[in-house]
């Protein structure tokens, strides 16, 4: 099987050489790709010196890098890892084993289960953000994924070539997790160790701005993937507010046959109309989403048939 190690990079001169060397030691047969995302240091030069295949991605953001990687690279197994030396290369065999055995389409390197992430990561808001995002997604999809936002993953070709990458930046890990859950890909988690960045290496993440982007991504994907539930919740909210505004008006009318709370009556009617419109939008968009899922399944079948033809041609 052809294995490709994908390393998106931005200003990782200090660590990229070690990351490449570690994966060359663990997977000597793999092709290692480093995509330089407008680095201002010697990341590309160091990567080339260590034998990696270096390519450029001029659109800033990890999502843009992953989109280009998935489009341009052909392999049977893909391993994606950050270039900051926080993910030990020795765990890569555990990640690719379920892909080789066709037990999973995406394998997640779970940093959280064995506790090393909480010991090594000195940013408490990151831990809070991870737990918040994990809780929201597991609640929405009734799943039990332990680590939604890890950057250490393995994929098969079927997942990579059918993944529509829409995120421009750091939200890409969340998008991949939600996409896999929604489209019912086989997911497996493998506990891994995590180590913080070496001294002198600076994180590119901003706790609050990147956290907001991730939450906005969850909000958007929730609307796109589960529109009936999304708009039903809004309809319920408007309905409750409409009742709160309208019940005093109804009680007054029942007692006196007059309405003096004209503004409250108008507000209640408006809120009930919003509730009805939200519910109707949910029904319509749920039908559209169901049709999209059917079309996506047909496209997956075509991708699978193409992959099987390529395998048969290779064998023959």
PDB file of C-alpha atoms in Angstrom:
ATOM      1  CA  UNK A   1       0.000   0.000   0.000  1.00  0.00           C
ATOM      2  CA  UNK A   2       1.166   3.498  -0.826  1.00  0.00           C
ATOM      3  CA  UNK A   3       1.343   5.651   2.299  1.00  0.00           C
ATOM      4  CA  UNK A   4       1.484   9.455   2.288  1.00  0.00           C
ATOM      5  CA  UNK A   5       2.348  11.505   5.370  1.00  0.00           C
ATOM      6  CA  UNK A   6       0.805  14.965   5.116  1.00  0.00           C
ATOM      7  CA  UNK A   7       2.351  17.781   7.166  1.00  0.00           C
ATOM      8  CA  UNK A   8       0.780  21.262   6.905  1.00  0.00           C
ATOM      9  CA  UNK A   9       3.300  23.864   8.070  1.00  0.00           C
ATOM     10  CA  UNK A  10       3.515  27.523   8.951  1.00  0.00           C
ATOM     11  CA  UNK A  11       6.758  28.756  10.513  1.00  0.00           C
ATOM     12  CA  UNK A  12       7.916  25.390  11.866  1.00  0.00           C
ATOM     13  CA  UNK A  13      11.632  25.727  11.117  1.00  0.00           C
ATOM     14  CA  UNK A  14      12.591  24.590  14.603  1.00  0.00           C
ATOM     15  CA  UNK A  15      10.619  21.331  14.634  1.00  0.00           C
ATOM     16  CA  UNK A  16       9.877  20.224  11.069  1.00  0.00           C
ATOM     17  CA  UNK A  17      13.232  18.468  10.578  1.00  0.00           C
ATOM     18  CA  UNK A  18      12.688  16.224  13.603  1.00  0.00           C
ATOM     19  CA  UNK A  19       9.103  15.442  12.580  1.00  0.00           C
ATOM     20  CA  UNK A  20      10.248  14.346   9.115  1.00  0.00           C
ATOM     21  CA  UNK A  21      13.117  12.266  10.487  1.00  0.00           C
ATOM     22  CA  UNK A  22      10.834  10.559  13.020  1.00  0.00           C
ATOM     23  CA  UNK A  23       8.319   9.544  10.365  1.00  0.00           C
ATOM     24  CA  UNK A  24      11.066   8.423   7.985  1.00  0.00           C
ATOM     25  CA  UNK A  25      12.267   6.121  10.754  1.00  0.00           C
ATOM     26  CA  UNK A  26       8.802   4.718  11.457  1.00  0.00           C
ATOM     27  CA  UNK A  27       7.562   4.597   7.836  1.00  0.00           C
ATOM     28  CA  UNK A  28      10.600   4.378   5.549  1.00  0.00           C
ATOM     29  CA  UNK A  29       8.381   3.371   2.617  1.00  0.00           C
ATOM     30  CA  UNK A  30       6.083   6.422   2.911  1.00  0.00           C
ATOM     31  CA  UNK A  31       6.144   9.631   0.882  1.00  0.00           C
ATOM     32  CA  UNK A  32       6.337  12.625   3.217  1.00  0.00           C
ATOM     33  CA  UNK A  33       4.730  15.831   1.956  1.00  0.00           C
ATOM     34  CA  UNK A  34       5.290  19.203   3.601  1.00  0.00           C
ATOM     35  CA  UNK A  35       2.948  21.972   2.469  1.00  0.00           C
ATOM     36  CA  UNK A  36       4.418  25.359   3.345  1.00  0.00           C
ATOM     37  CA  UNK A  37       1.647  27.866   4.056  1.00  0.00           C
ATOM     38  CA  UNK A  38       3.538  31.153   3.483  1.00  0.00           C
ATOM     39  CA  UNK A  39       6.150  30.552   6.171  1.00  0.00           C
ATOM     40  CA  UNK A  40       8.445  33.474   6.931  1.00  0.00           C
ATOM     41  CA  UNK A  41      11.291  31.282   8.179  1.00  0.00           C
ATOM     42  CA  UNK A  42      13.327  28.390   6.711  1.00  0.00           C
ATOM     43  CA  UNK A  43      10.588  25.753   6.992  1.00  0.00           C
ATOM     44  CA  UNK A  44      10.712  24.793   3.295  1.00  0.00           C
ATOM     45  CA  UNK A  45      14.505  24.709   3.199  1.00  0.00           C
ATOM     46  CA  UNK A  46      14.790  22.511   6.288  1.00  0.00           C
ATOM     47  CA  UNK A  47      12.047  20.177   5.000  1.00  0.00           C
ATOM     48  CA  UNK A  48      13.833  19.771   1.658  1.00  0.00           C
ATOM     49  CA  UNK A  49      17.140  19.050   3.383  1.00  0.00           C
ATOM     50  CA  UNK A  50      15.465  16.233   5.340  1.00  0.00           C
ATOM     51  CA  UNK A  51      14.098  14.592   2.199  1.00  0.00           C
ATOM     52  CA  UNK A  52      10.447  15.670   2.244  1.00  0.00           C
ATOM     53  CA  UNK A  53       8.441  16.567  -0.849  1.00  0.00           C
ATOM     54  CA  UNK A  54       7.829  20.292  -0.374  1.00  0.00           C
ATOM     55  CA  UNK A  55       4.915  22.135  -1.938  1.00  0.00           C
ATOM     56  CA  UNK A  56       3.482  25.617  -1.463  1.00  0.00           C
ATOM     57  CA  UNK A  57      -0.029  26.739  -0.539  1.00  0.00           C
ATOM     58  CA  UNK A  58      -0.405  30.505  -0.847  1.00  0.00           C
ATOM     59  CA  UNK A  59      -3.937  30.743   0.563  1.00  0.00           C
ATOM     60  CA  UNK A  60      -3.477  31.252   4.281  1.00  0.00           C
ATOM     61  CA  UNK A  61      -5.133  28.753   6.588  1.00  0.00           C
ATOM     62  CA  UNK A  62      -4.863  25.082   7.474  1.00  0.00           C
ATOM     63  CA  UNK A  63      -8.160  24.293   5.751  1.00  0.00           C
ATOM     64  CA  UNK A  64      -6.805  25.574   2.431  1.00  0.00           C
ATOM     65  CA  UNK A  65      -3.684  23.440   2.900  1.00  0.00           C
ATOM     66  CA  UNK A  66      -5.690  20.284   3.626  1.00  0.00           C
ATOM     67  CA  UNK A  67      -7.932  20.938   0.614  1.00  0.00           C
ATOM     68  CA  UNK A  68      -4.898  21.086  -1.673  1.00  0.00           C
ATOM     69  CA  UNK A  69      -3.349  17.989  -0.068  1.00  0.00           C
ATOM     70  CA  UNK A  70      -6.507  15.920  -0.521  1.00  0.00           C
ATOM     71  CA  UNK A  71      -6.874  17.007  -4.148  1.00  0.00           C
ATOM     72  CA  UNK A  72      -3.288  16.644  -5.281  1.00  0.00           C
ATOM     73  CA  UNK A  73      -1.941  13.555  -3.495  1.00  0.00           C
ATOM     74  CA  UNK A  74      -2.845   9.981  -4.446  1.00  0.00           C
ATOM     75  CA  UNK A  75      -2.209   7.223  -1.934  1.00  0.00           C
ATOM     76  CA  UNK A  76      -3.913   4.263  -0.297  1.00  0.00           C
ATOM     77  CA  UNK A  77      -3.340   5.473   3.268  1.00  0.00           C
ATOM     78  CA  UNK A  78      -3.008   9.083   4.368  1.00  0.00           C
ATOM     79  CA  UNK A  79      -1.517  10.188   7.675  1.00  0.00           C
ATOM     80  CA  UNK A  80      -2.015  13.834   8.660  1.00  0.00           C
ATOM     81  CA  UNK A  81       0.122  15.293  11.429  1.00  0.00           C
ATOM     82  CA  UNK A  82       1.127  18.772  12.547  1.00  0.00           C
ATOM     83  CA  UNK A  83       4.692  19.960  12.026  1.00  0.00           C
ATOM     84  CA  UNK A  84       5.164  21.169  15.610  1.00  0.00           C
ATOM     85  CA  UNK A  85       6.465  17.863  17.046  1.00  0.00           C
ATOM     86  CA  UNK A  86       3.592  17.483  19.501  1.00  0.00           C
ATOM     87  CA  UNK A  87       2.493  14.083  18.159  1.00  0.00           C
ATOM     88  CA  UNK A  88       4.943  11.172  18.593  1.00  0.00           C
ATOM     89  CA  UNK A  89       5.633   9.385  15.309  1.00  0.00           C
ATOM     90  CA  UNK A  90       5.842   5.954  16.984  1.00  0.00           C
ATOM     91  CA  UNK A  91       2.046   5.877  17.315  1.00  0.00           C
ATOM     92  CA  UNK A  92       1.575   6.000  13.540  1.00  0.00           C
ATOM     93  CA  UNK A  93       1.487   2.195  13.257  1.00  0.00           C
ATOM     94  CA  UNK A  94      -1.527   2.077  15.565  1.00  0.00           C
ATOM     95  CA  UNK A  95      -3.262   4.702  13.444  1.00  0.00           C
ATOM     96  CA  UNK A  96      -2.775   3.029  10.079  1.00  0.00           C
ATOM     97  CA  UNK A  97      -3.497  -0.542  11.227  1.00  0.00           C
ATOM     98  CA  UNK A  98      -7.326  -0.134  11.164  1.00  0.00           C
ATOM     99  CA  UNK A  99      -7.042   1.447   7.697  1.00  0.00           C
ATOM    100  CA  UNK A 100      -4.998  -1.482   6.412  1.00  0.00           C
ATOM    101  CA  UNK A 101      -7.513  -3.940   7.855  1.00  0.00           C
ATOM    102  CA  UNK A 102     -10.442  -1.929   6.400  1.00  0.00           C
ATOM    103  CA  UNK A 103     -11.860  -1.458   9.874  1.00  0.00           C
ATOM    104  CA  UNK A 104     -12.066   2.321   9.578  1.00  0.00           C
ATOM    105  CA  UNK A 105     -12.181   5.123   7.037  1.00  0.00           C
ATOM    106  CA  UNK A 106     -10.780   7.633   9.522  1.00  0.00           C
ATOM    107  CA  UNK A 107      -8.655   6.898  12.584  1.00  0.00           C
ATOM    108  CA  UNK A 108      -8.372   9.603  15.232  1.00  0.00           C
ATOM    109  CA  UNK A 109      -5.297   9.993  17.405  1.00  0.00           C
ATOM    110  CA  UNK A 110      -6.960  10.504  20.785  1.00  0.00           C
ATOM    111  CA  UNK A 111      -4.816  12.797  22.971  1.00  0.00           C
ATOM    112  CA  UNK A 112      -7.276  13.065  25.829  1.00  0.00           C
ATOM    113  CA  UNK A 113      -7.950   9.521  27.062  1.00  0.00           C
ATOM    114  CA  UNK A 114      -4.538   8.802  28.580  1.00  0.00           C
ATOM    115  CA  UNK A 115      -4.234  12.229  30.225  1.00  0.00           C
ATOM    116  CA  UNK A 116      -0.969  13.425  28.662  1.00  0.00           C
ATOM    117  CA  UNK A 117      -2.696  16.316  26.879  1.00  0.00           C
ATOM    118  CA  UNK A 118      -3.925  17.815  30.153  1.00  0.00           C
ATOM    119  CA  UNK A 119      -0.481  17.360  31.715  1.00  0.00           C
ATOM    120  CA  UNK A 120       1.464  18.881  28.814  1.00  0.00           C
ATOM    121  CA  UNK A 121      -0.893  21.601  27.599  1.00  0.00           C
ATOM    122  CA  UNK A 122      -0.484  24.646  29.810  1.00  0.00           C
ATOM    123  CA  UNK A 123      -3.446  26.548  28.297  1.00  0.00           C
ATOM    124  CA  UNK A 124      -6.559  25.835  30.402  1.00  0.00           C
ATOM    125  CA  UNK A 125      -8.939  27.536  27.979  1.00  0.00           C
ATOM    126  CA  UNK A 126      -7.825  25.085  25.270  1.00  0.00           C
ATOM    127  CA  UNK A 127      -8.865  22.211  27.514  1.00  0.00           C
ATOM    128  CA  UNK A 128     -12.201  23.904  28.175  1.00  0.00           C
ATOM    129  CA  UNK A 129     -12.708  24.529  24.442  1.00  0.00           C
ATOM    130  CA  UNK A 130     -11.903  20.919  23.550  1.00  0.00           C
ATOM    131  CA  UNK A 131     -14.439  19.642  26.064  1.00  0.00           C
ATOM    132  CA  UNK A 132     -17.088  22.120  24.944  1.00  0.00           C
ATOM    133  CA  UNK A 133     -16.741  21.237  21.245  1.00  0.00           C
ATOM    134  CA  UNK A 134     -16.614  17.523  22.035  1.00  0.00           C
ATOM    135  CA  UNK A 135     -19.738  17.751  24.153  1.00  0.00           C
ATOM    136  CA  UNK A 136     -21.700  19.693  21.525  1.00  0.00           C
ATOM    137  CA  UNK A 137     -20.863  17.334  18.664  1.00  0.00           C
ATOM    138  CA  UNK A 138     -21.431  14.166  20.676  1.00  0.00           C
ATOM    139  CA  UNK A 139     -24.790  15.555  21.817  1.00  0.00           C
ATOM    140  CA  UNK A 140     -25.867  16.436  18.281  1.00  0.00           C
ATOM    141  CA  UNK A 141     -24.805  13.110  16.746  1.00  0.00           C
ATOM    142  CA  UNK A 142     -25.309  10.828  19.761  1.00  0.00           C
ATOM    143  CA  UNK A 143     -21.690   9.733  19.392  1.00  0.00           C
ATOM    144  CA  UNK A 144     -18.858   9.181  21.847  1.00  0.00           C
ATOM    145  CA  UNK A 145     -15.760  10.585  20.173  1.00  0.00           C
ATOM    146  CA  UNK A 146     -13.145  11.376  22.783  1.00  0.00           C
ATOM    147  CA  UNK A 147     -11.004  13.884  20.830  1.00  0.00           C
ATOM    148  CA  UNK A 148     -12.715  15.945  18.140  1.00  0.00           C
ATOM    149  CA  UNK A 149      -9.933  18.446  17.427  1.00  0.00           C
ATOM    150  CA  UNK A 150      -6.770  16.355  17.268  1.00  0.00           C
ATOM    151  CA  UNK A 151      -4.412  17.023  14.356  1.00  0.00           C
ATOM    152  CA  UNK A 152      -3.093  13.440  14.222  1.00  0.00           C
ATOM    153  CA  UNK A 153      -5.290  11.301  11.953  1.00  0.00           C
ATOM    154  CA  UNK A 154      -5.171   8.569   9.350  1.00  0.00           C
ATOM    155  CA  UNK A 155      -7.564   8.208   6.408  1.00  0.00           C
ATOM    156  CA  UNK A 156      -8.251   5.816   3.582  1.00  0.00           C
ATOM    157  CA  UNK A 157      -8.507   6.967  -0.011  1.00  0.00           C
ATOM    158  CA  UNK A 158     -12.291   6.718  -0.036  1.00  0.00           C
ATOM    159  CA  UNK A 159     -12.640   9.305   2.737  1.00  0.00           C
ATOM    160  CA  UNK A 160     -10.009  11.681   1.348  1.00  0.00           C
ATOM    161  CA  UNK A 161     -11.384  11.775  -2.183  1.00  0.00           C
ATOM    162  CA  UNK A 162     -14.979  12.270  -1.040  1.00  0.00           C
ATOM    163  CA  UNK A 163     -14.350  14.898   1.653  1.00  0.00           C
ATOM    164  CA  UNK A 164     -15.586  18.375   0.593  1.00  0.00           C
ATOM    165  CA  UNK A 165     -13.255  20.654   2.555  1.00  0.00           C
ATOM    166  CA  UNK A 166     -15.033  23.950   3.188  1.00  0.00           C
ATOM    167  CA  UNK A 167     -13.181  25.334   6.206  1.00  0.00           C
ATOM    168  CA  UNK A 168     -10.420  27.858   5.501  1.00  0.00           C
ATOM    169  CA  UNK A 169      -8.479  27.441   8.716  1.00  0.00           C
ATOM    170  CA  UNK A 170      -8.066  25.718  12.054  1.00  0.00           C
ATOM    171  CA  UNK A 171     -11.691  24.488  12.052  1.00  0.00           C
ATOM    172  CA  UNK A 172     -10.810  21.743   9.548  1.00  0.00           C
ATOM    173  CA  UNK A 173     -10.430  19.042  12.224  1.00  0.00           C
ATOM    174  CA  UNK A 174     -13.933  19.752  13.524  1.00  0.00           C
ATOM    175  CA  UNK A 175     -15.314  19.699   9.995  1.00  0.00           C
ATOM    176  CA  UNK A 176     -13.724  16.315   9.261  1.00  0.00           C
ATOM    177  CA  UNK A 177     -15.160  14.838  12.451  1.00  0.00           C
ATOM    178  CA  UNK A 178     -18.675  16.117  11.745  1.00  0.00           C
ATOM    179  CA  UNK A 179     -18.498  15.037   8.093  1.00  0.00           C
ATOM    180  CA  UNK A 180     -17.454  11.512   9.067  1.00  0.00           C
ATOM    181  CA  UNK A 181     -20.251  11.258  11.638  1.00  0.00           C
ATOM    182  CA  UNK A 182     -22.923  12.665   9.340  1.00  0.00           C
ATOM    183  CA  UNK A 183     -21.971  10.513   6.347  1.00  0.00           C
ATOM    184  CA  UNK A 184     -21.586   7.409   8.538  1.00  0.00           C
ATOM    185  CA  UNK A 185     -17.962   6.688   7.731  1.00  0.00           C
ATOM    186  CA  UNK A 186     -16.261   4.126   9.934  1.00  0.00           C
ATOM    187  CA  UNK A 187     -14.401   5.958  12.714  1.00  0.00           C
ATOM    188  CA  UNK A 188     -11.944   4.500  15.171  1.00  0.00           C
ATOM    189  CA  UNK A 189      -9.996   6.207  17.935  1.00  0.00           C
ATOM    190  CA  UNK A 190      -6.516   5.211  19.067  1.00  0.00           C
ATOM    191  CA  UNK A 191      -5.132   6.642  22.344  1.00  0.00           C
ATOM    192  CA  UNK A 192      -1.827   8.446  21.794  1.00  0.00           C
ATOM    193  CA  UNK A 193       0.599  10.473  23.880  1.00  0.00           C
ATOM    194  CA  UNK A 194       0.846  14.220  23.478  1.00  0.00           C
ATOM    195  CA  UNK A 195       3.751  16.531  24.243  1.00  0.00           C
ATOM    196  CA  UNK A 196       3.764  20.287  24.336  1.00  0.00           C
ATOM    197  CA  UNK A 197       5.796  22.315  21.867  1.00  0.00           C
ATOM    198  CA  UNK A 198       9.526  22.468  22.561  1.00  0.00           C
ATOM    199  CA  UNK A 199      10.809  25.645  24.161  1.00  0.00           C
ATOM    200  CA  UNK A 200      11.157  28.440  21.619  1.00  0.00           C
ATOM    201  CA  UNK A 201       8.453  27.072  19.320  1.00  0.00           C
ATOM    202  CA  UNK A 202       5.366  29.275  19.314  1.00  0.00           C
ATOM    203  CA  UNK A 203       1.784  28.131  18.794  1.00  0.00           C
ATOM    204  CA  UNK A 204      -0.160  29.744  15.942  1.00  0.00           C
ATOM    205  CA  UNK A 205      -3.476  29.255  17.752  1.00  0.00           C
ATOM    206  CA  UNK A 206      -5.432  32.005  19.430  1.00  0.00           C
ATOM    207  CA  UNK A 207      -7.649  30.569  22.145  1.00  0.00           C
ATOM    208  CA  UNK A 208     -10.565  32.972  21.775  1.00  0.00           C
ATOM    209  CA  UNK A 209     -10.586  33.805  18.042  1.00  0.00           C
ATOM    210  CA  UNK A 210      -9.980  30.199  16.962  1.00  0.00           C
ATOM    211  CA  UNK A 211     -12.489  28.967  19.536  1.00  0.00           C
ATOM    212  CA  UNK A 212     -15.076  31.325  18.097  1.00  0.00           C
ATOM    213  CA  UNK A 213     -14.313  30.059  14.580  1.00  0.00           C
ATOM    214  CA  UNK A 214     -14.810  26.461  15.687  1.00  0.00           C
ATOM    215  CA  UNK A 215     -18.136  27.248  17.379  1.00  0.00           C
ATOM    216  CA  UNK A 216     -19.265  29.141  14.286  1.00  0.00           C
ATOM    217  CA  UNK A 217     -18.296  26.136  12.172  1.00  0.00           C
ATOM    218  CA  UNK A 218     -20.347  23.810  14.398  1.00  0.00           C
ATOM    219  CA  UNK A 219     -23.308  26.220  14.132  1.00  0.00           C
ATOM    220  CA  UNK A 220     -23.029  26.316  10.332  1.00  0.00           C
ATOM    221  CA  UNK A 221     -22.616  22.556   9.896  1.00  0.00           C
ATOM    222  CA  UNK A 222     -25.474  21.911  12.342  1.00  0.00           C
ATOM    223  CA  UNK A 223     -27.684  24.078  10.126  1.00  0.00           C
ATOM    224  CA  UNK A 224     -26.496  22.365   6.939  1.00  0.00           C
ATOM    225  CA  UNK A 225     -26.480  18.744   8.136  1.00  0.00           C
ATOM    226  CA  UNK A 226     -29.442  18.730  10.566  1.00  0.00           C
ATOM    227  CA  UNK A 227     -31.746  21.521   9.366  1.00  0.00           C
ATOM    228  CA  UNK A 228     -34.971  20.083  10.814  1.00  0.00           C
ATOM    229  CA  UNK A 229     -33.556  19.919  14.348  1.00  0.00           C
ATOM    230  CA  UNK A 230     -31.816  23.288  13.933  1.00  0.00           C
ATOM    231  CA  UNK A 231     -34.915  25.198  12.803  1.00  0.00           C
ATOM    232  CA  UNK A 232     -37.216  23.253  15.136  1.00  0.00           C
ATOM    233  CA  UNK A 233     -35.205  24.559  18.080  1.00  0.00           C
ATOM    234  CA  UNK A 234     -35.619  28.108  16.791  1.00  0.00           C
ATOM    235  CA  UNK A 235     -39.343  27.456  16.247  1.00  0.00           C
ATOM    236  CA  UNK A 236     -39.657  26.185  19.813  1.00  0.00           C
ATOM    237  CA  UNK A 237     -37.867  29.275  21.153  1.00  0.00           C
ATOM    238  CA  UNK A 238     -40.138  31.648  19.204  1.00  0.00           C
ATOM    239  CA  UNK A 239     -43.211  29.645  20.255  1.00  0.00           C
ATOM    240  CA  UNK A 240     -42.321  29.880  23.956  1.00  0.00           C
ATOM    241  CA  UNK A 241     -41.610  33.606  23.673  1.00  0.00           C
ATOM    242  CA  UNK A 242     -44.878  34.041  21.781  1.00  0.00           C
ATOM    243  CA  UNK A 243     -46.768  32.278  24.554  1.00  0.00           C
ATOM    244  CA  UNK A 244     -45.069  34.421  27.184  1.00  0.00           C
ATOM    245  CA  UNK A 245     -46.121  37.568  25.340  1.00  0.00           C
ATOM    246  CA  UNK A 246     -49.572  36.322  24.349  1.00  0.00           C
ATOM    247  CA  UNK A 247     -50.961  34.559  27.418  1.00  0.00           C
ATOM    248  CA  UNK A 248     -51.541  37.819  29.381  1.00  0.00           C
ATOM    249  CA  UNK A 249     -53.384  39.199  26.342  1.00  0.00           C
ATOM    250  CA  UNK A 250     -55.587  36.106  26.094  1.00  0.00           C
ATOM    251  CA  UNK A 251     -56.307  36.138  29.830  1.00  0.00           C
ATOM    252  CA  UNK A 252     -57.252  39.810  29.658  1.00  0.00           C
ATOM    253  CA  UNK A 253     -59.575  39.214  26.693  1.00  0.00           C
ATOM    254  CA  UNK A 254     -61.217  36.234  28.431  1.00  0.00           C
ATOM    255  CA  UNK A 255     -61.968  38.355  31.496  1.00  0.00           C
ATOM    256  CA  UNK A 256     -62.988  41.682  29.917  1.00  0.00           C
ATOM    257  CA  UNK A 257     -63.660  40.954  26.216  1.00  0.00           C
ATOM    258  CA  UNK A 258     -61.270  43.824  25.517  1.00  0.00           C
ATOM    259  CA  UNK A 259     -57.577  44.030  24.621  1.00  0.00           C
ATOM    260  CA  UNK A 260     -55.588  46.913  26.027  1.00  0.00           C
ATOM    261  CA  UNK A 261     -52.142  45.286  25.598  1.00  0.00           C
ATOM    262  CA  UNK A 262     -51.939  46.043  21.880  1.00  0.00           C
ATOM    263  CA  UNK A 263     -48.101  45.992  21.662  1.00  0.00           C
ATOM    264  CA  UNK A 264     -47.970  42.630  23.457  1.00  0.00           C
ATOM    265  CA  UNK A 265     -50.604  41.226  21.102  1.00  0.00           C
ATOM    266  CA  UNK A 266     -48.663  42.362  18.037  1.00  0.00           C
ATOM    267  CA  UNK A 267     -45.418  40.949  19.472  1.00  0.00           C
ATOM    268  CA  UNK A 268     -47.075  37.611  20.252  1.00  0.00           C
ATOM    269  CA  UNK A 269     -48.478  37.310  16.713  1.00  0.00           C
ATOM    270  CA  UNK A 270     -45.095  38.173  15.213  1.00  0.00           C
ATOM    271  CA  UNK A 271     -43.294  35.594  17.348  1.00  0.00           C
ATOM    272  CA  UNK A 272     -45.812  32.895  16.438  1.00  0.00           C
ATOM    273  CA  UNK A 273     -45.357  33.704  12.759  1.00  0.00           C
ATOM    274  CA  UNK A 274     -41.585  33.382  13.196  1.00  0.00           C
ATOM    275  CA  UNK A 275     -42.135  30.022  14.905  1.00  0.00           C
ATOM    276  CA  UNK A 276     -44.299  28.781  12.035  1.00  0.00           C
ATOM    277  CA  UNK A 277     -41.843  30.010   9.394  1.00  0.00           C
ATOM    278  CA  UNK A 278     -38.888  28.418  11.203  1.00  0.00           C
ATOM    279  CA  UNK A 279     -40.671  25.080  11.427  1.00  0.00           C
ATOM    280  CA  UNK A 280     -41.645  25.235   7.739  1.00  0.00           C
ATOM    281  CA  UNK A 281     -38.048  26.087   6.769  1.00  0.00           C
ATOM    282  CA  UNK A 282     -36.852  23.099   8.779  1.00  0.00           C
ATOM    283  CA  UNK A 283     -39.233  20.737   6.970  1.00  0.00           C
ATOM    284  CA  UNK A 284     -38.271  22.031   3.530  1.00  0.00           C
ATOM    285  CA  UNK A 285     -34.516  22.071   4.149  1.00  0.00           C
ATOM    286  CA  UNK A 286     -34.650  18.623   5.747  1.00  0.00           C
ATOM    287  CA  UNK A 287     -36.100  17.297   2.477  1.00  0.00           C
ATOM    288  CA  UNK A 288     -33.313  19.039   0.556  1.00  0.00           C
ATOM    289  CA  UNK A 289     -30.663  17.610   2.913  1.00  0.00           C
ATOM    290  CA  UNK A 290     -32.120  14.099   2.535  1.00  0.00           C
ATOM    291  CA  UNK A 291     -31.932  14.421  -1.257  1.00  0.00           C
ATOM    292  CA  UNK A 292     -28.329  15.624  -0.941  1.00  0.00           C
ATOM    293  CA  UNK A 293     -27.437  12.595   1.210  1.00  0.00           C
ATOM    294  CA  UNK A 294     -28.878  10.255  -1.415  1.00  0.00           C
ATOM    295  CA  UNK A 295     -26.889  11.995  -4.143  1.00  0.00           C
ATOM    296  CA  UNK A 296     -23.755  11.845  -2.003  1.00  0.00           C
ATOM    297  CA  UNK A 297     -24.218   8.079  -1.521  1.00  0.00           C
ATOM    298  CA  UNK A 298     -24.452   7.629  -5.290  1.00  0.00           C
ATOM    299  CA  UNK A 299     -21.266   9.656  -5.738  1.00  0.00           C
ATOM    300  CA  UNK A 300     -19.553   7.520  -3.074  1.00  0.00           C
ATOM    301  CA  UNK A 301     -20.517   4.422  -5.039  1.00  0.00           C
ATOM    302  CA  UNK A 302     -18.900   5.891  -8.152  1.00  0.00           C
ATOM    303  CA  UNK A 303     -15.716   6.744  -6.234  1.00  0.00           C
ATOM    304  CA  UNK A 304     -15.639   3.227  -4.766  1.00  0.00           C
ATOM    305  CA  UNK A 305     -16.075   1.620  -8.196  1.00  0.00           C
ATOM    306  CA  UNK A 306     -13.269   3.781  -9.593  1.00  0.00           C
ATOM    307  CA  UNK A 307     -10.983   2.766  -6.722  1.00  0.00           C
ATOM    308  CA  UNK A 308     -11.735  -0.919  -7.304  1.00  0.00           C
ATOM    309  CA  UNK A 309     -10.983  -0.561 -11.017  1.00  0.00           C
ATOM    310  CA  UNK A 310      -7.647   1.087 -10.196  1.00  0.00           C
ATOM    311  CA  UNK A 311      -6.811  -1.726  -7.756  1.00  0.00           C
ATOM    312  CA  UNK A 312      -7.680  -4.393 -10.336  1.00  0.00           C
ATOM    313  CA  UNK A 313      -5.626  -2.633 -13.019  1.00  0.00           C
ATOM    314  CA  UNK A 314      -2.674  -2.453 -10.619  1.00  0.00           C
ATOM    315  CA  UNK A 315      -2.941  -6.150  -9.758  1.00  0.00           C
ATOM    316  CA  UNK A 316      -3.242  -7.206 -13.378  1.00  0.00           C
TER     317      UNK A 316
END
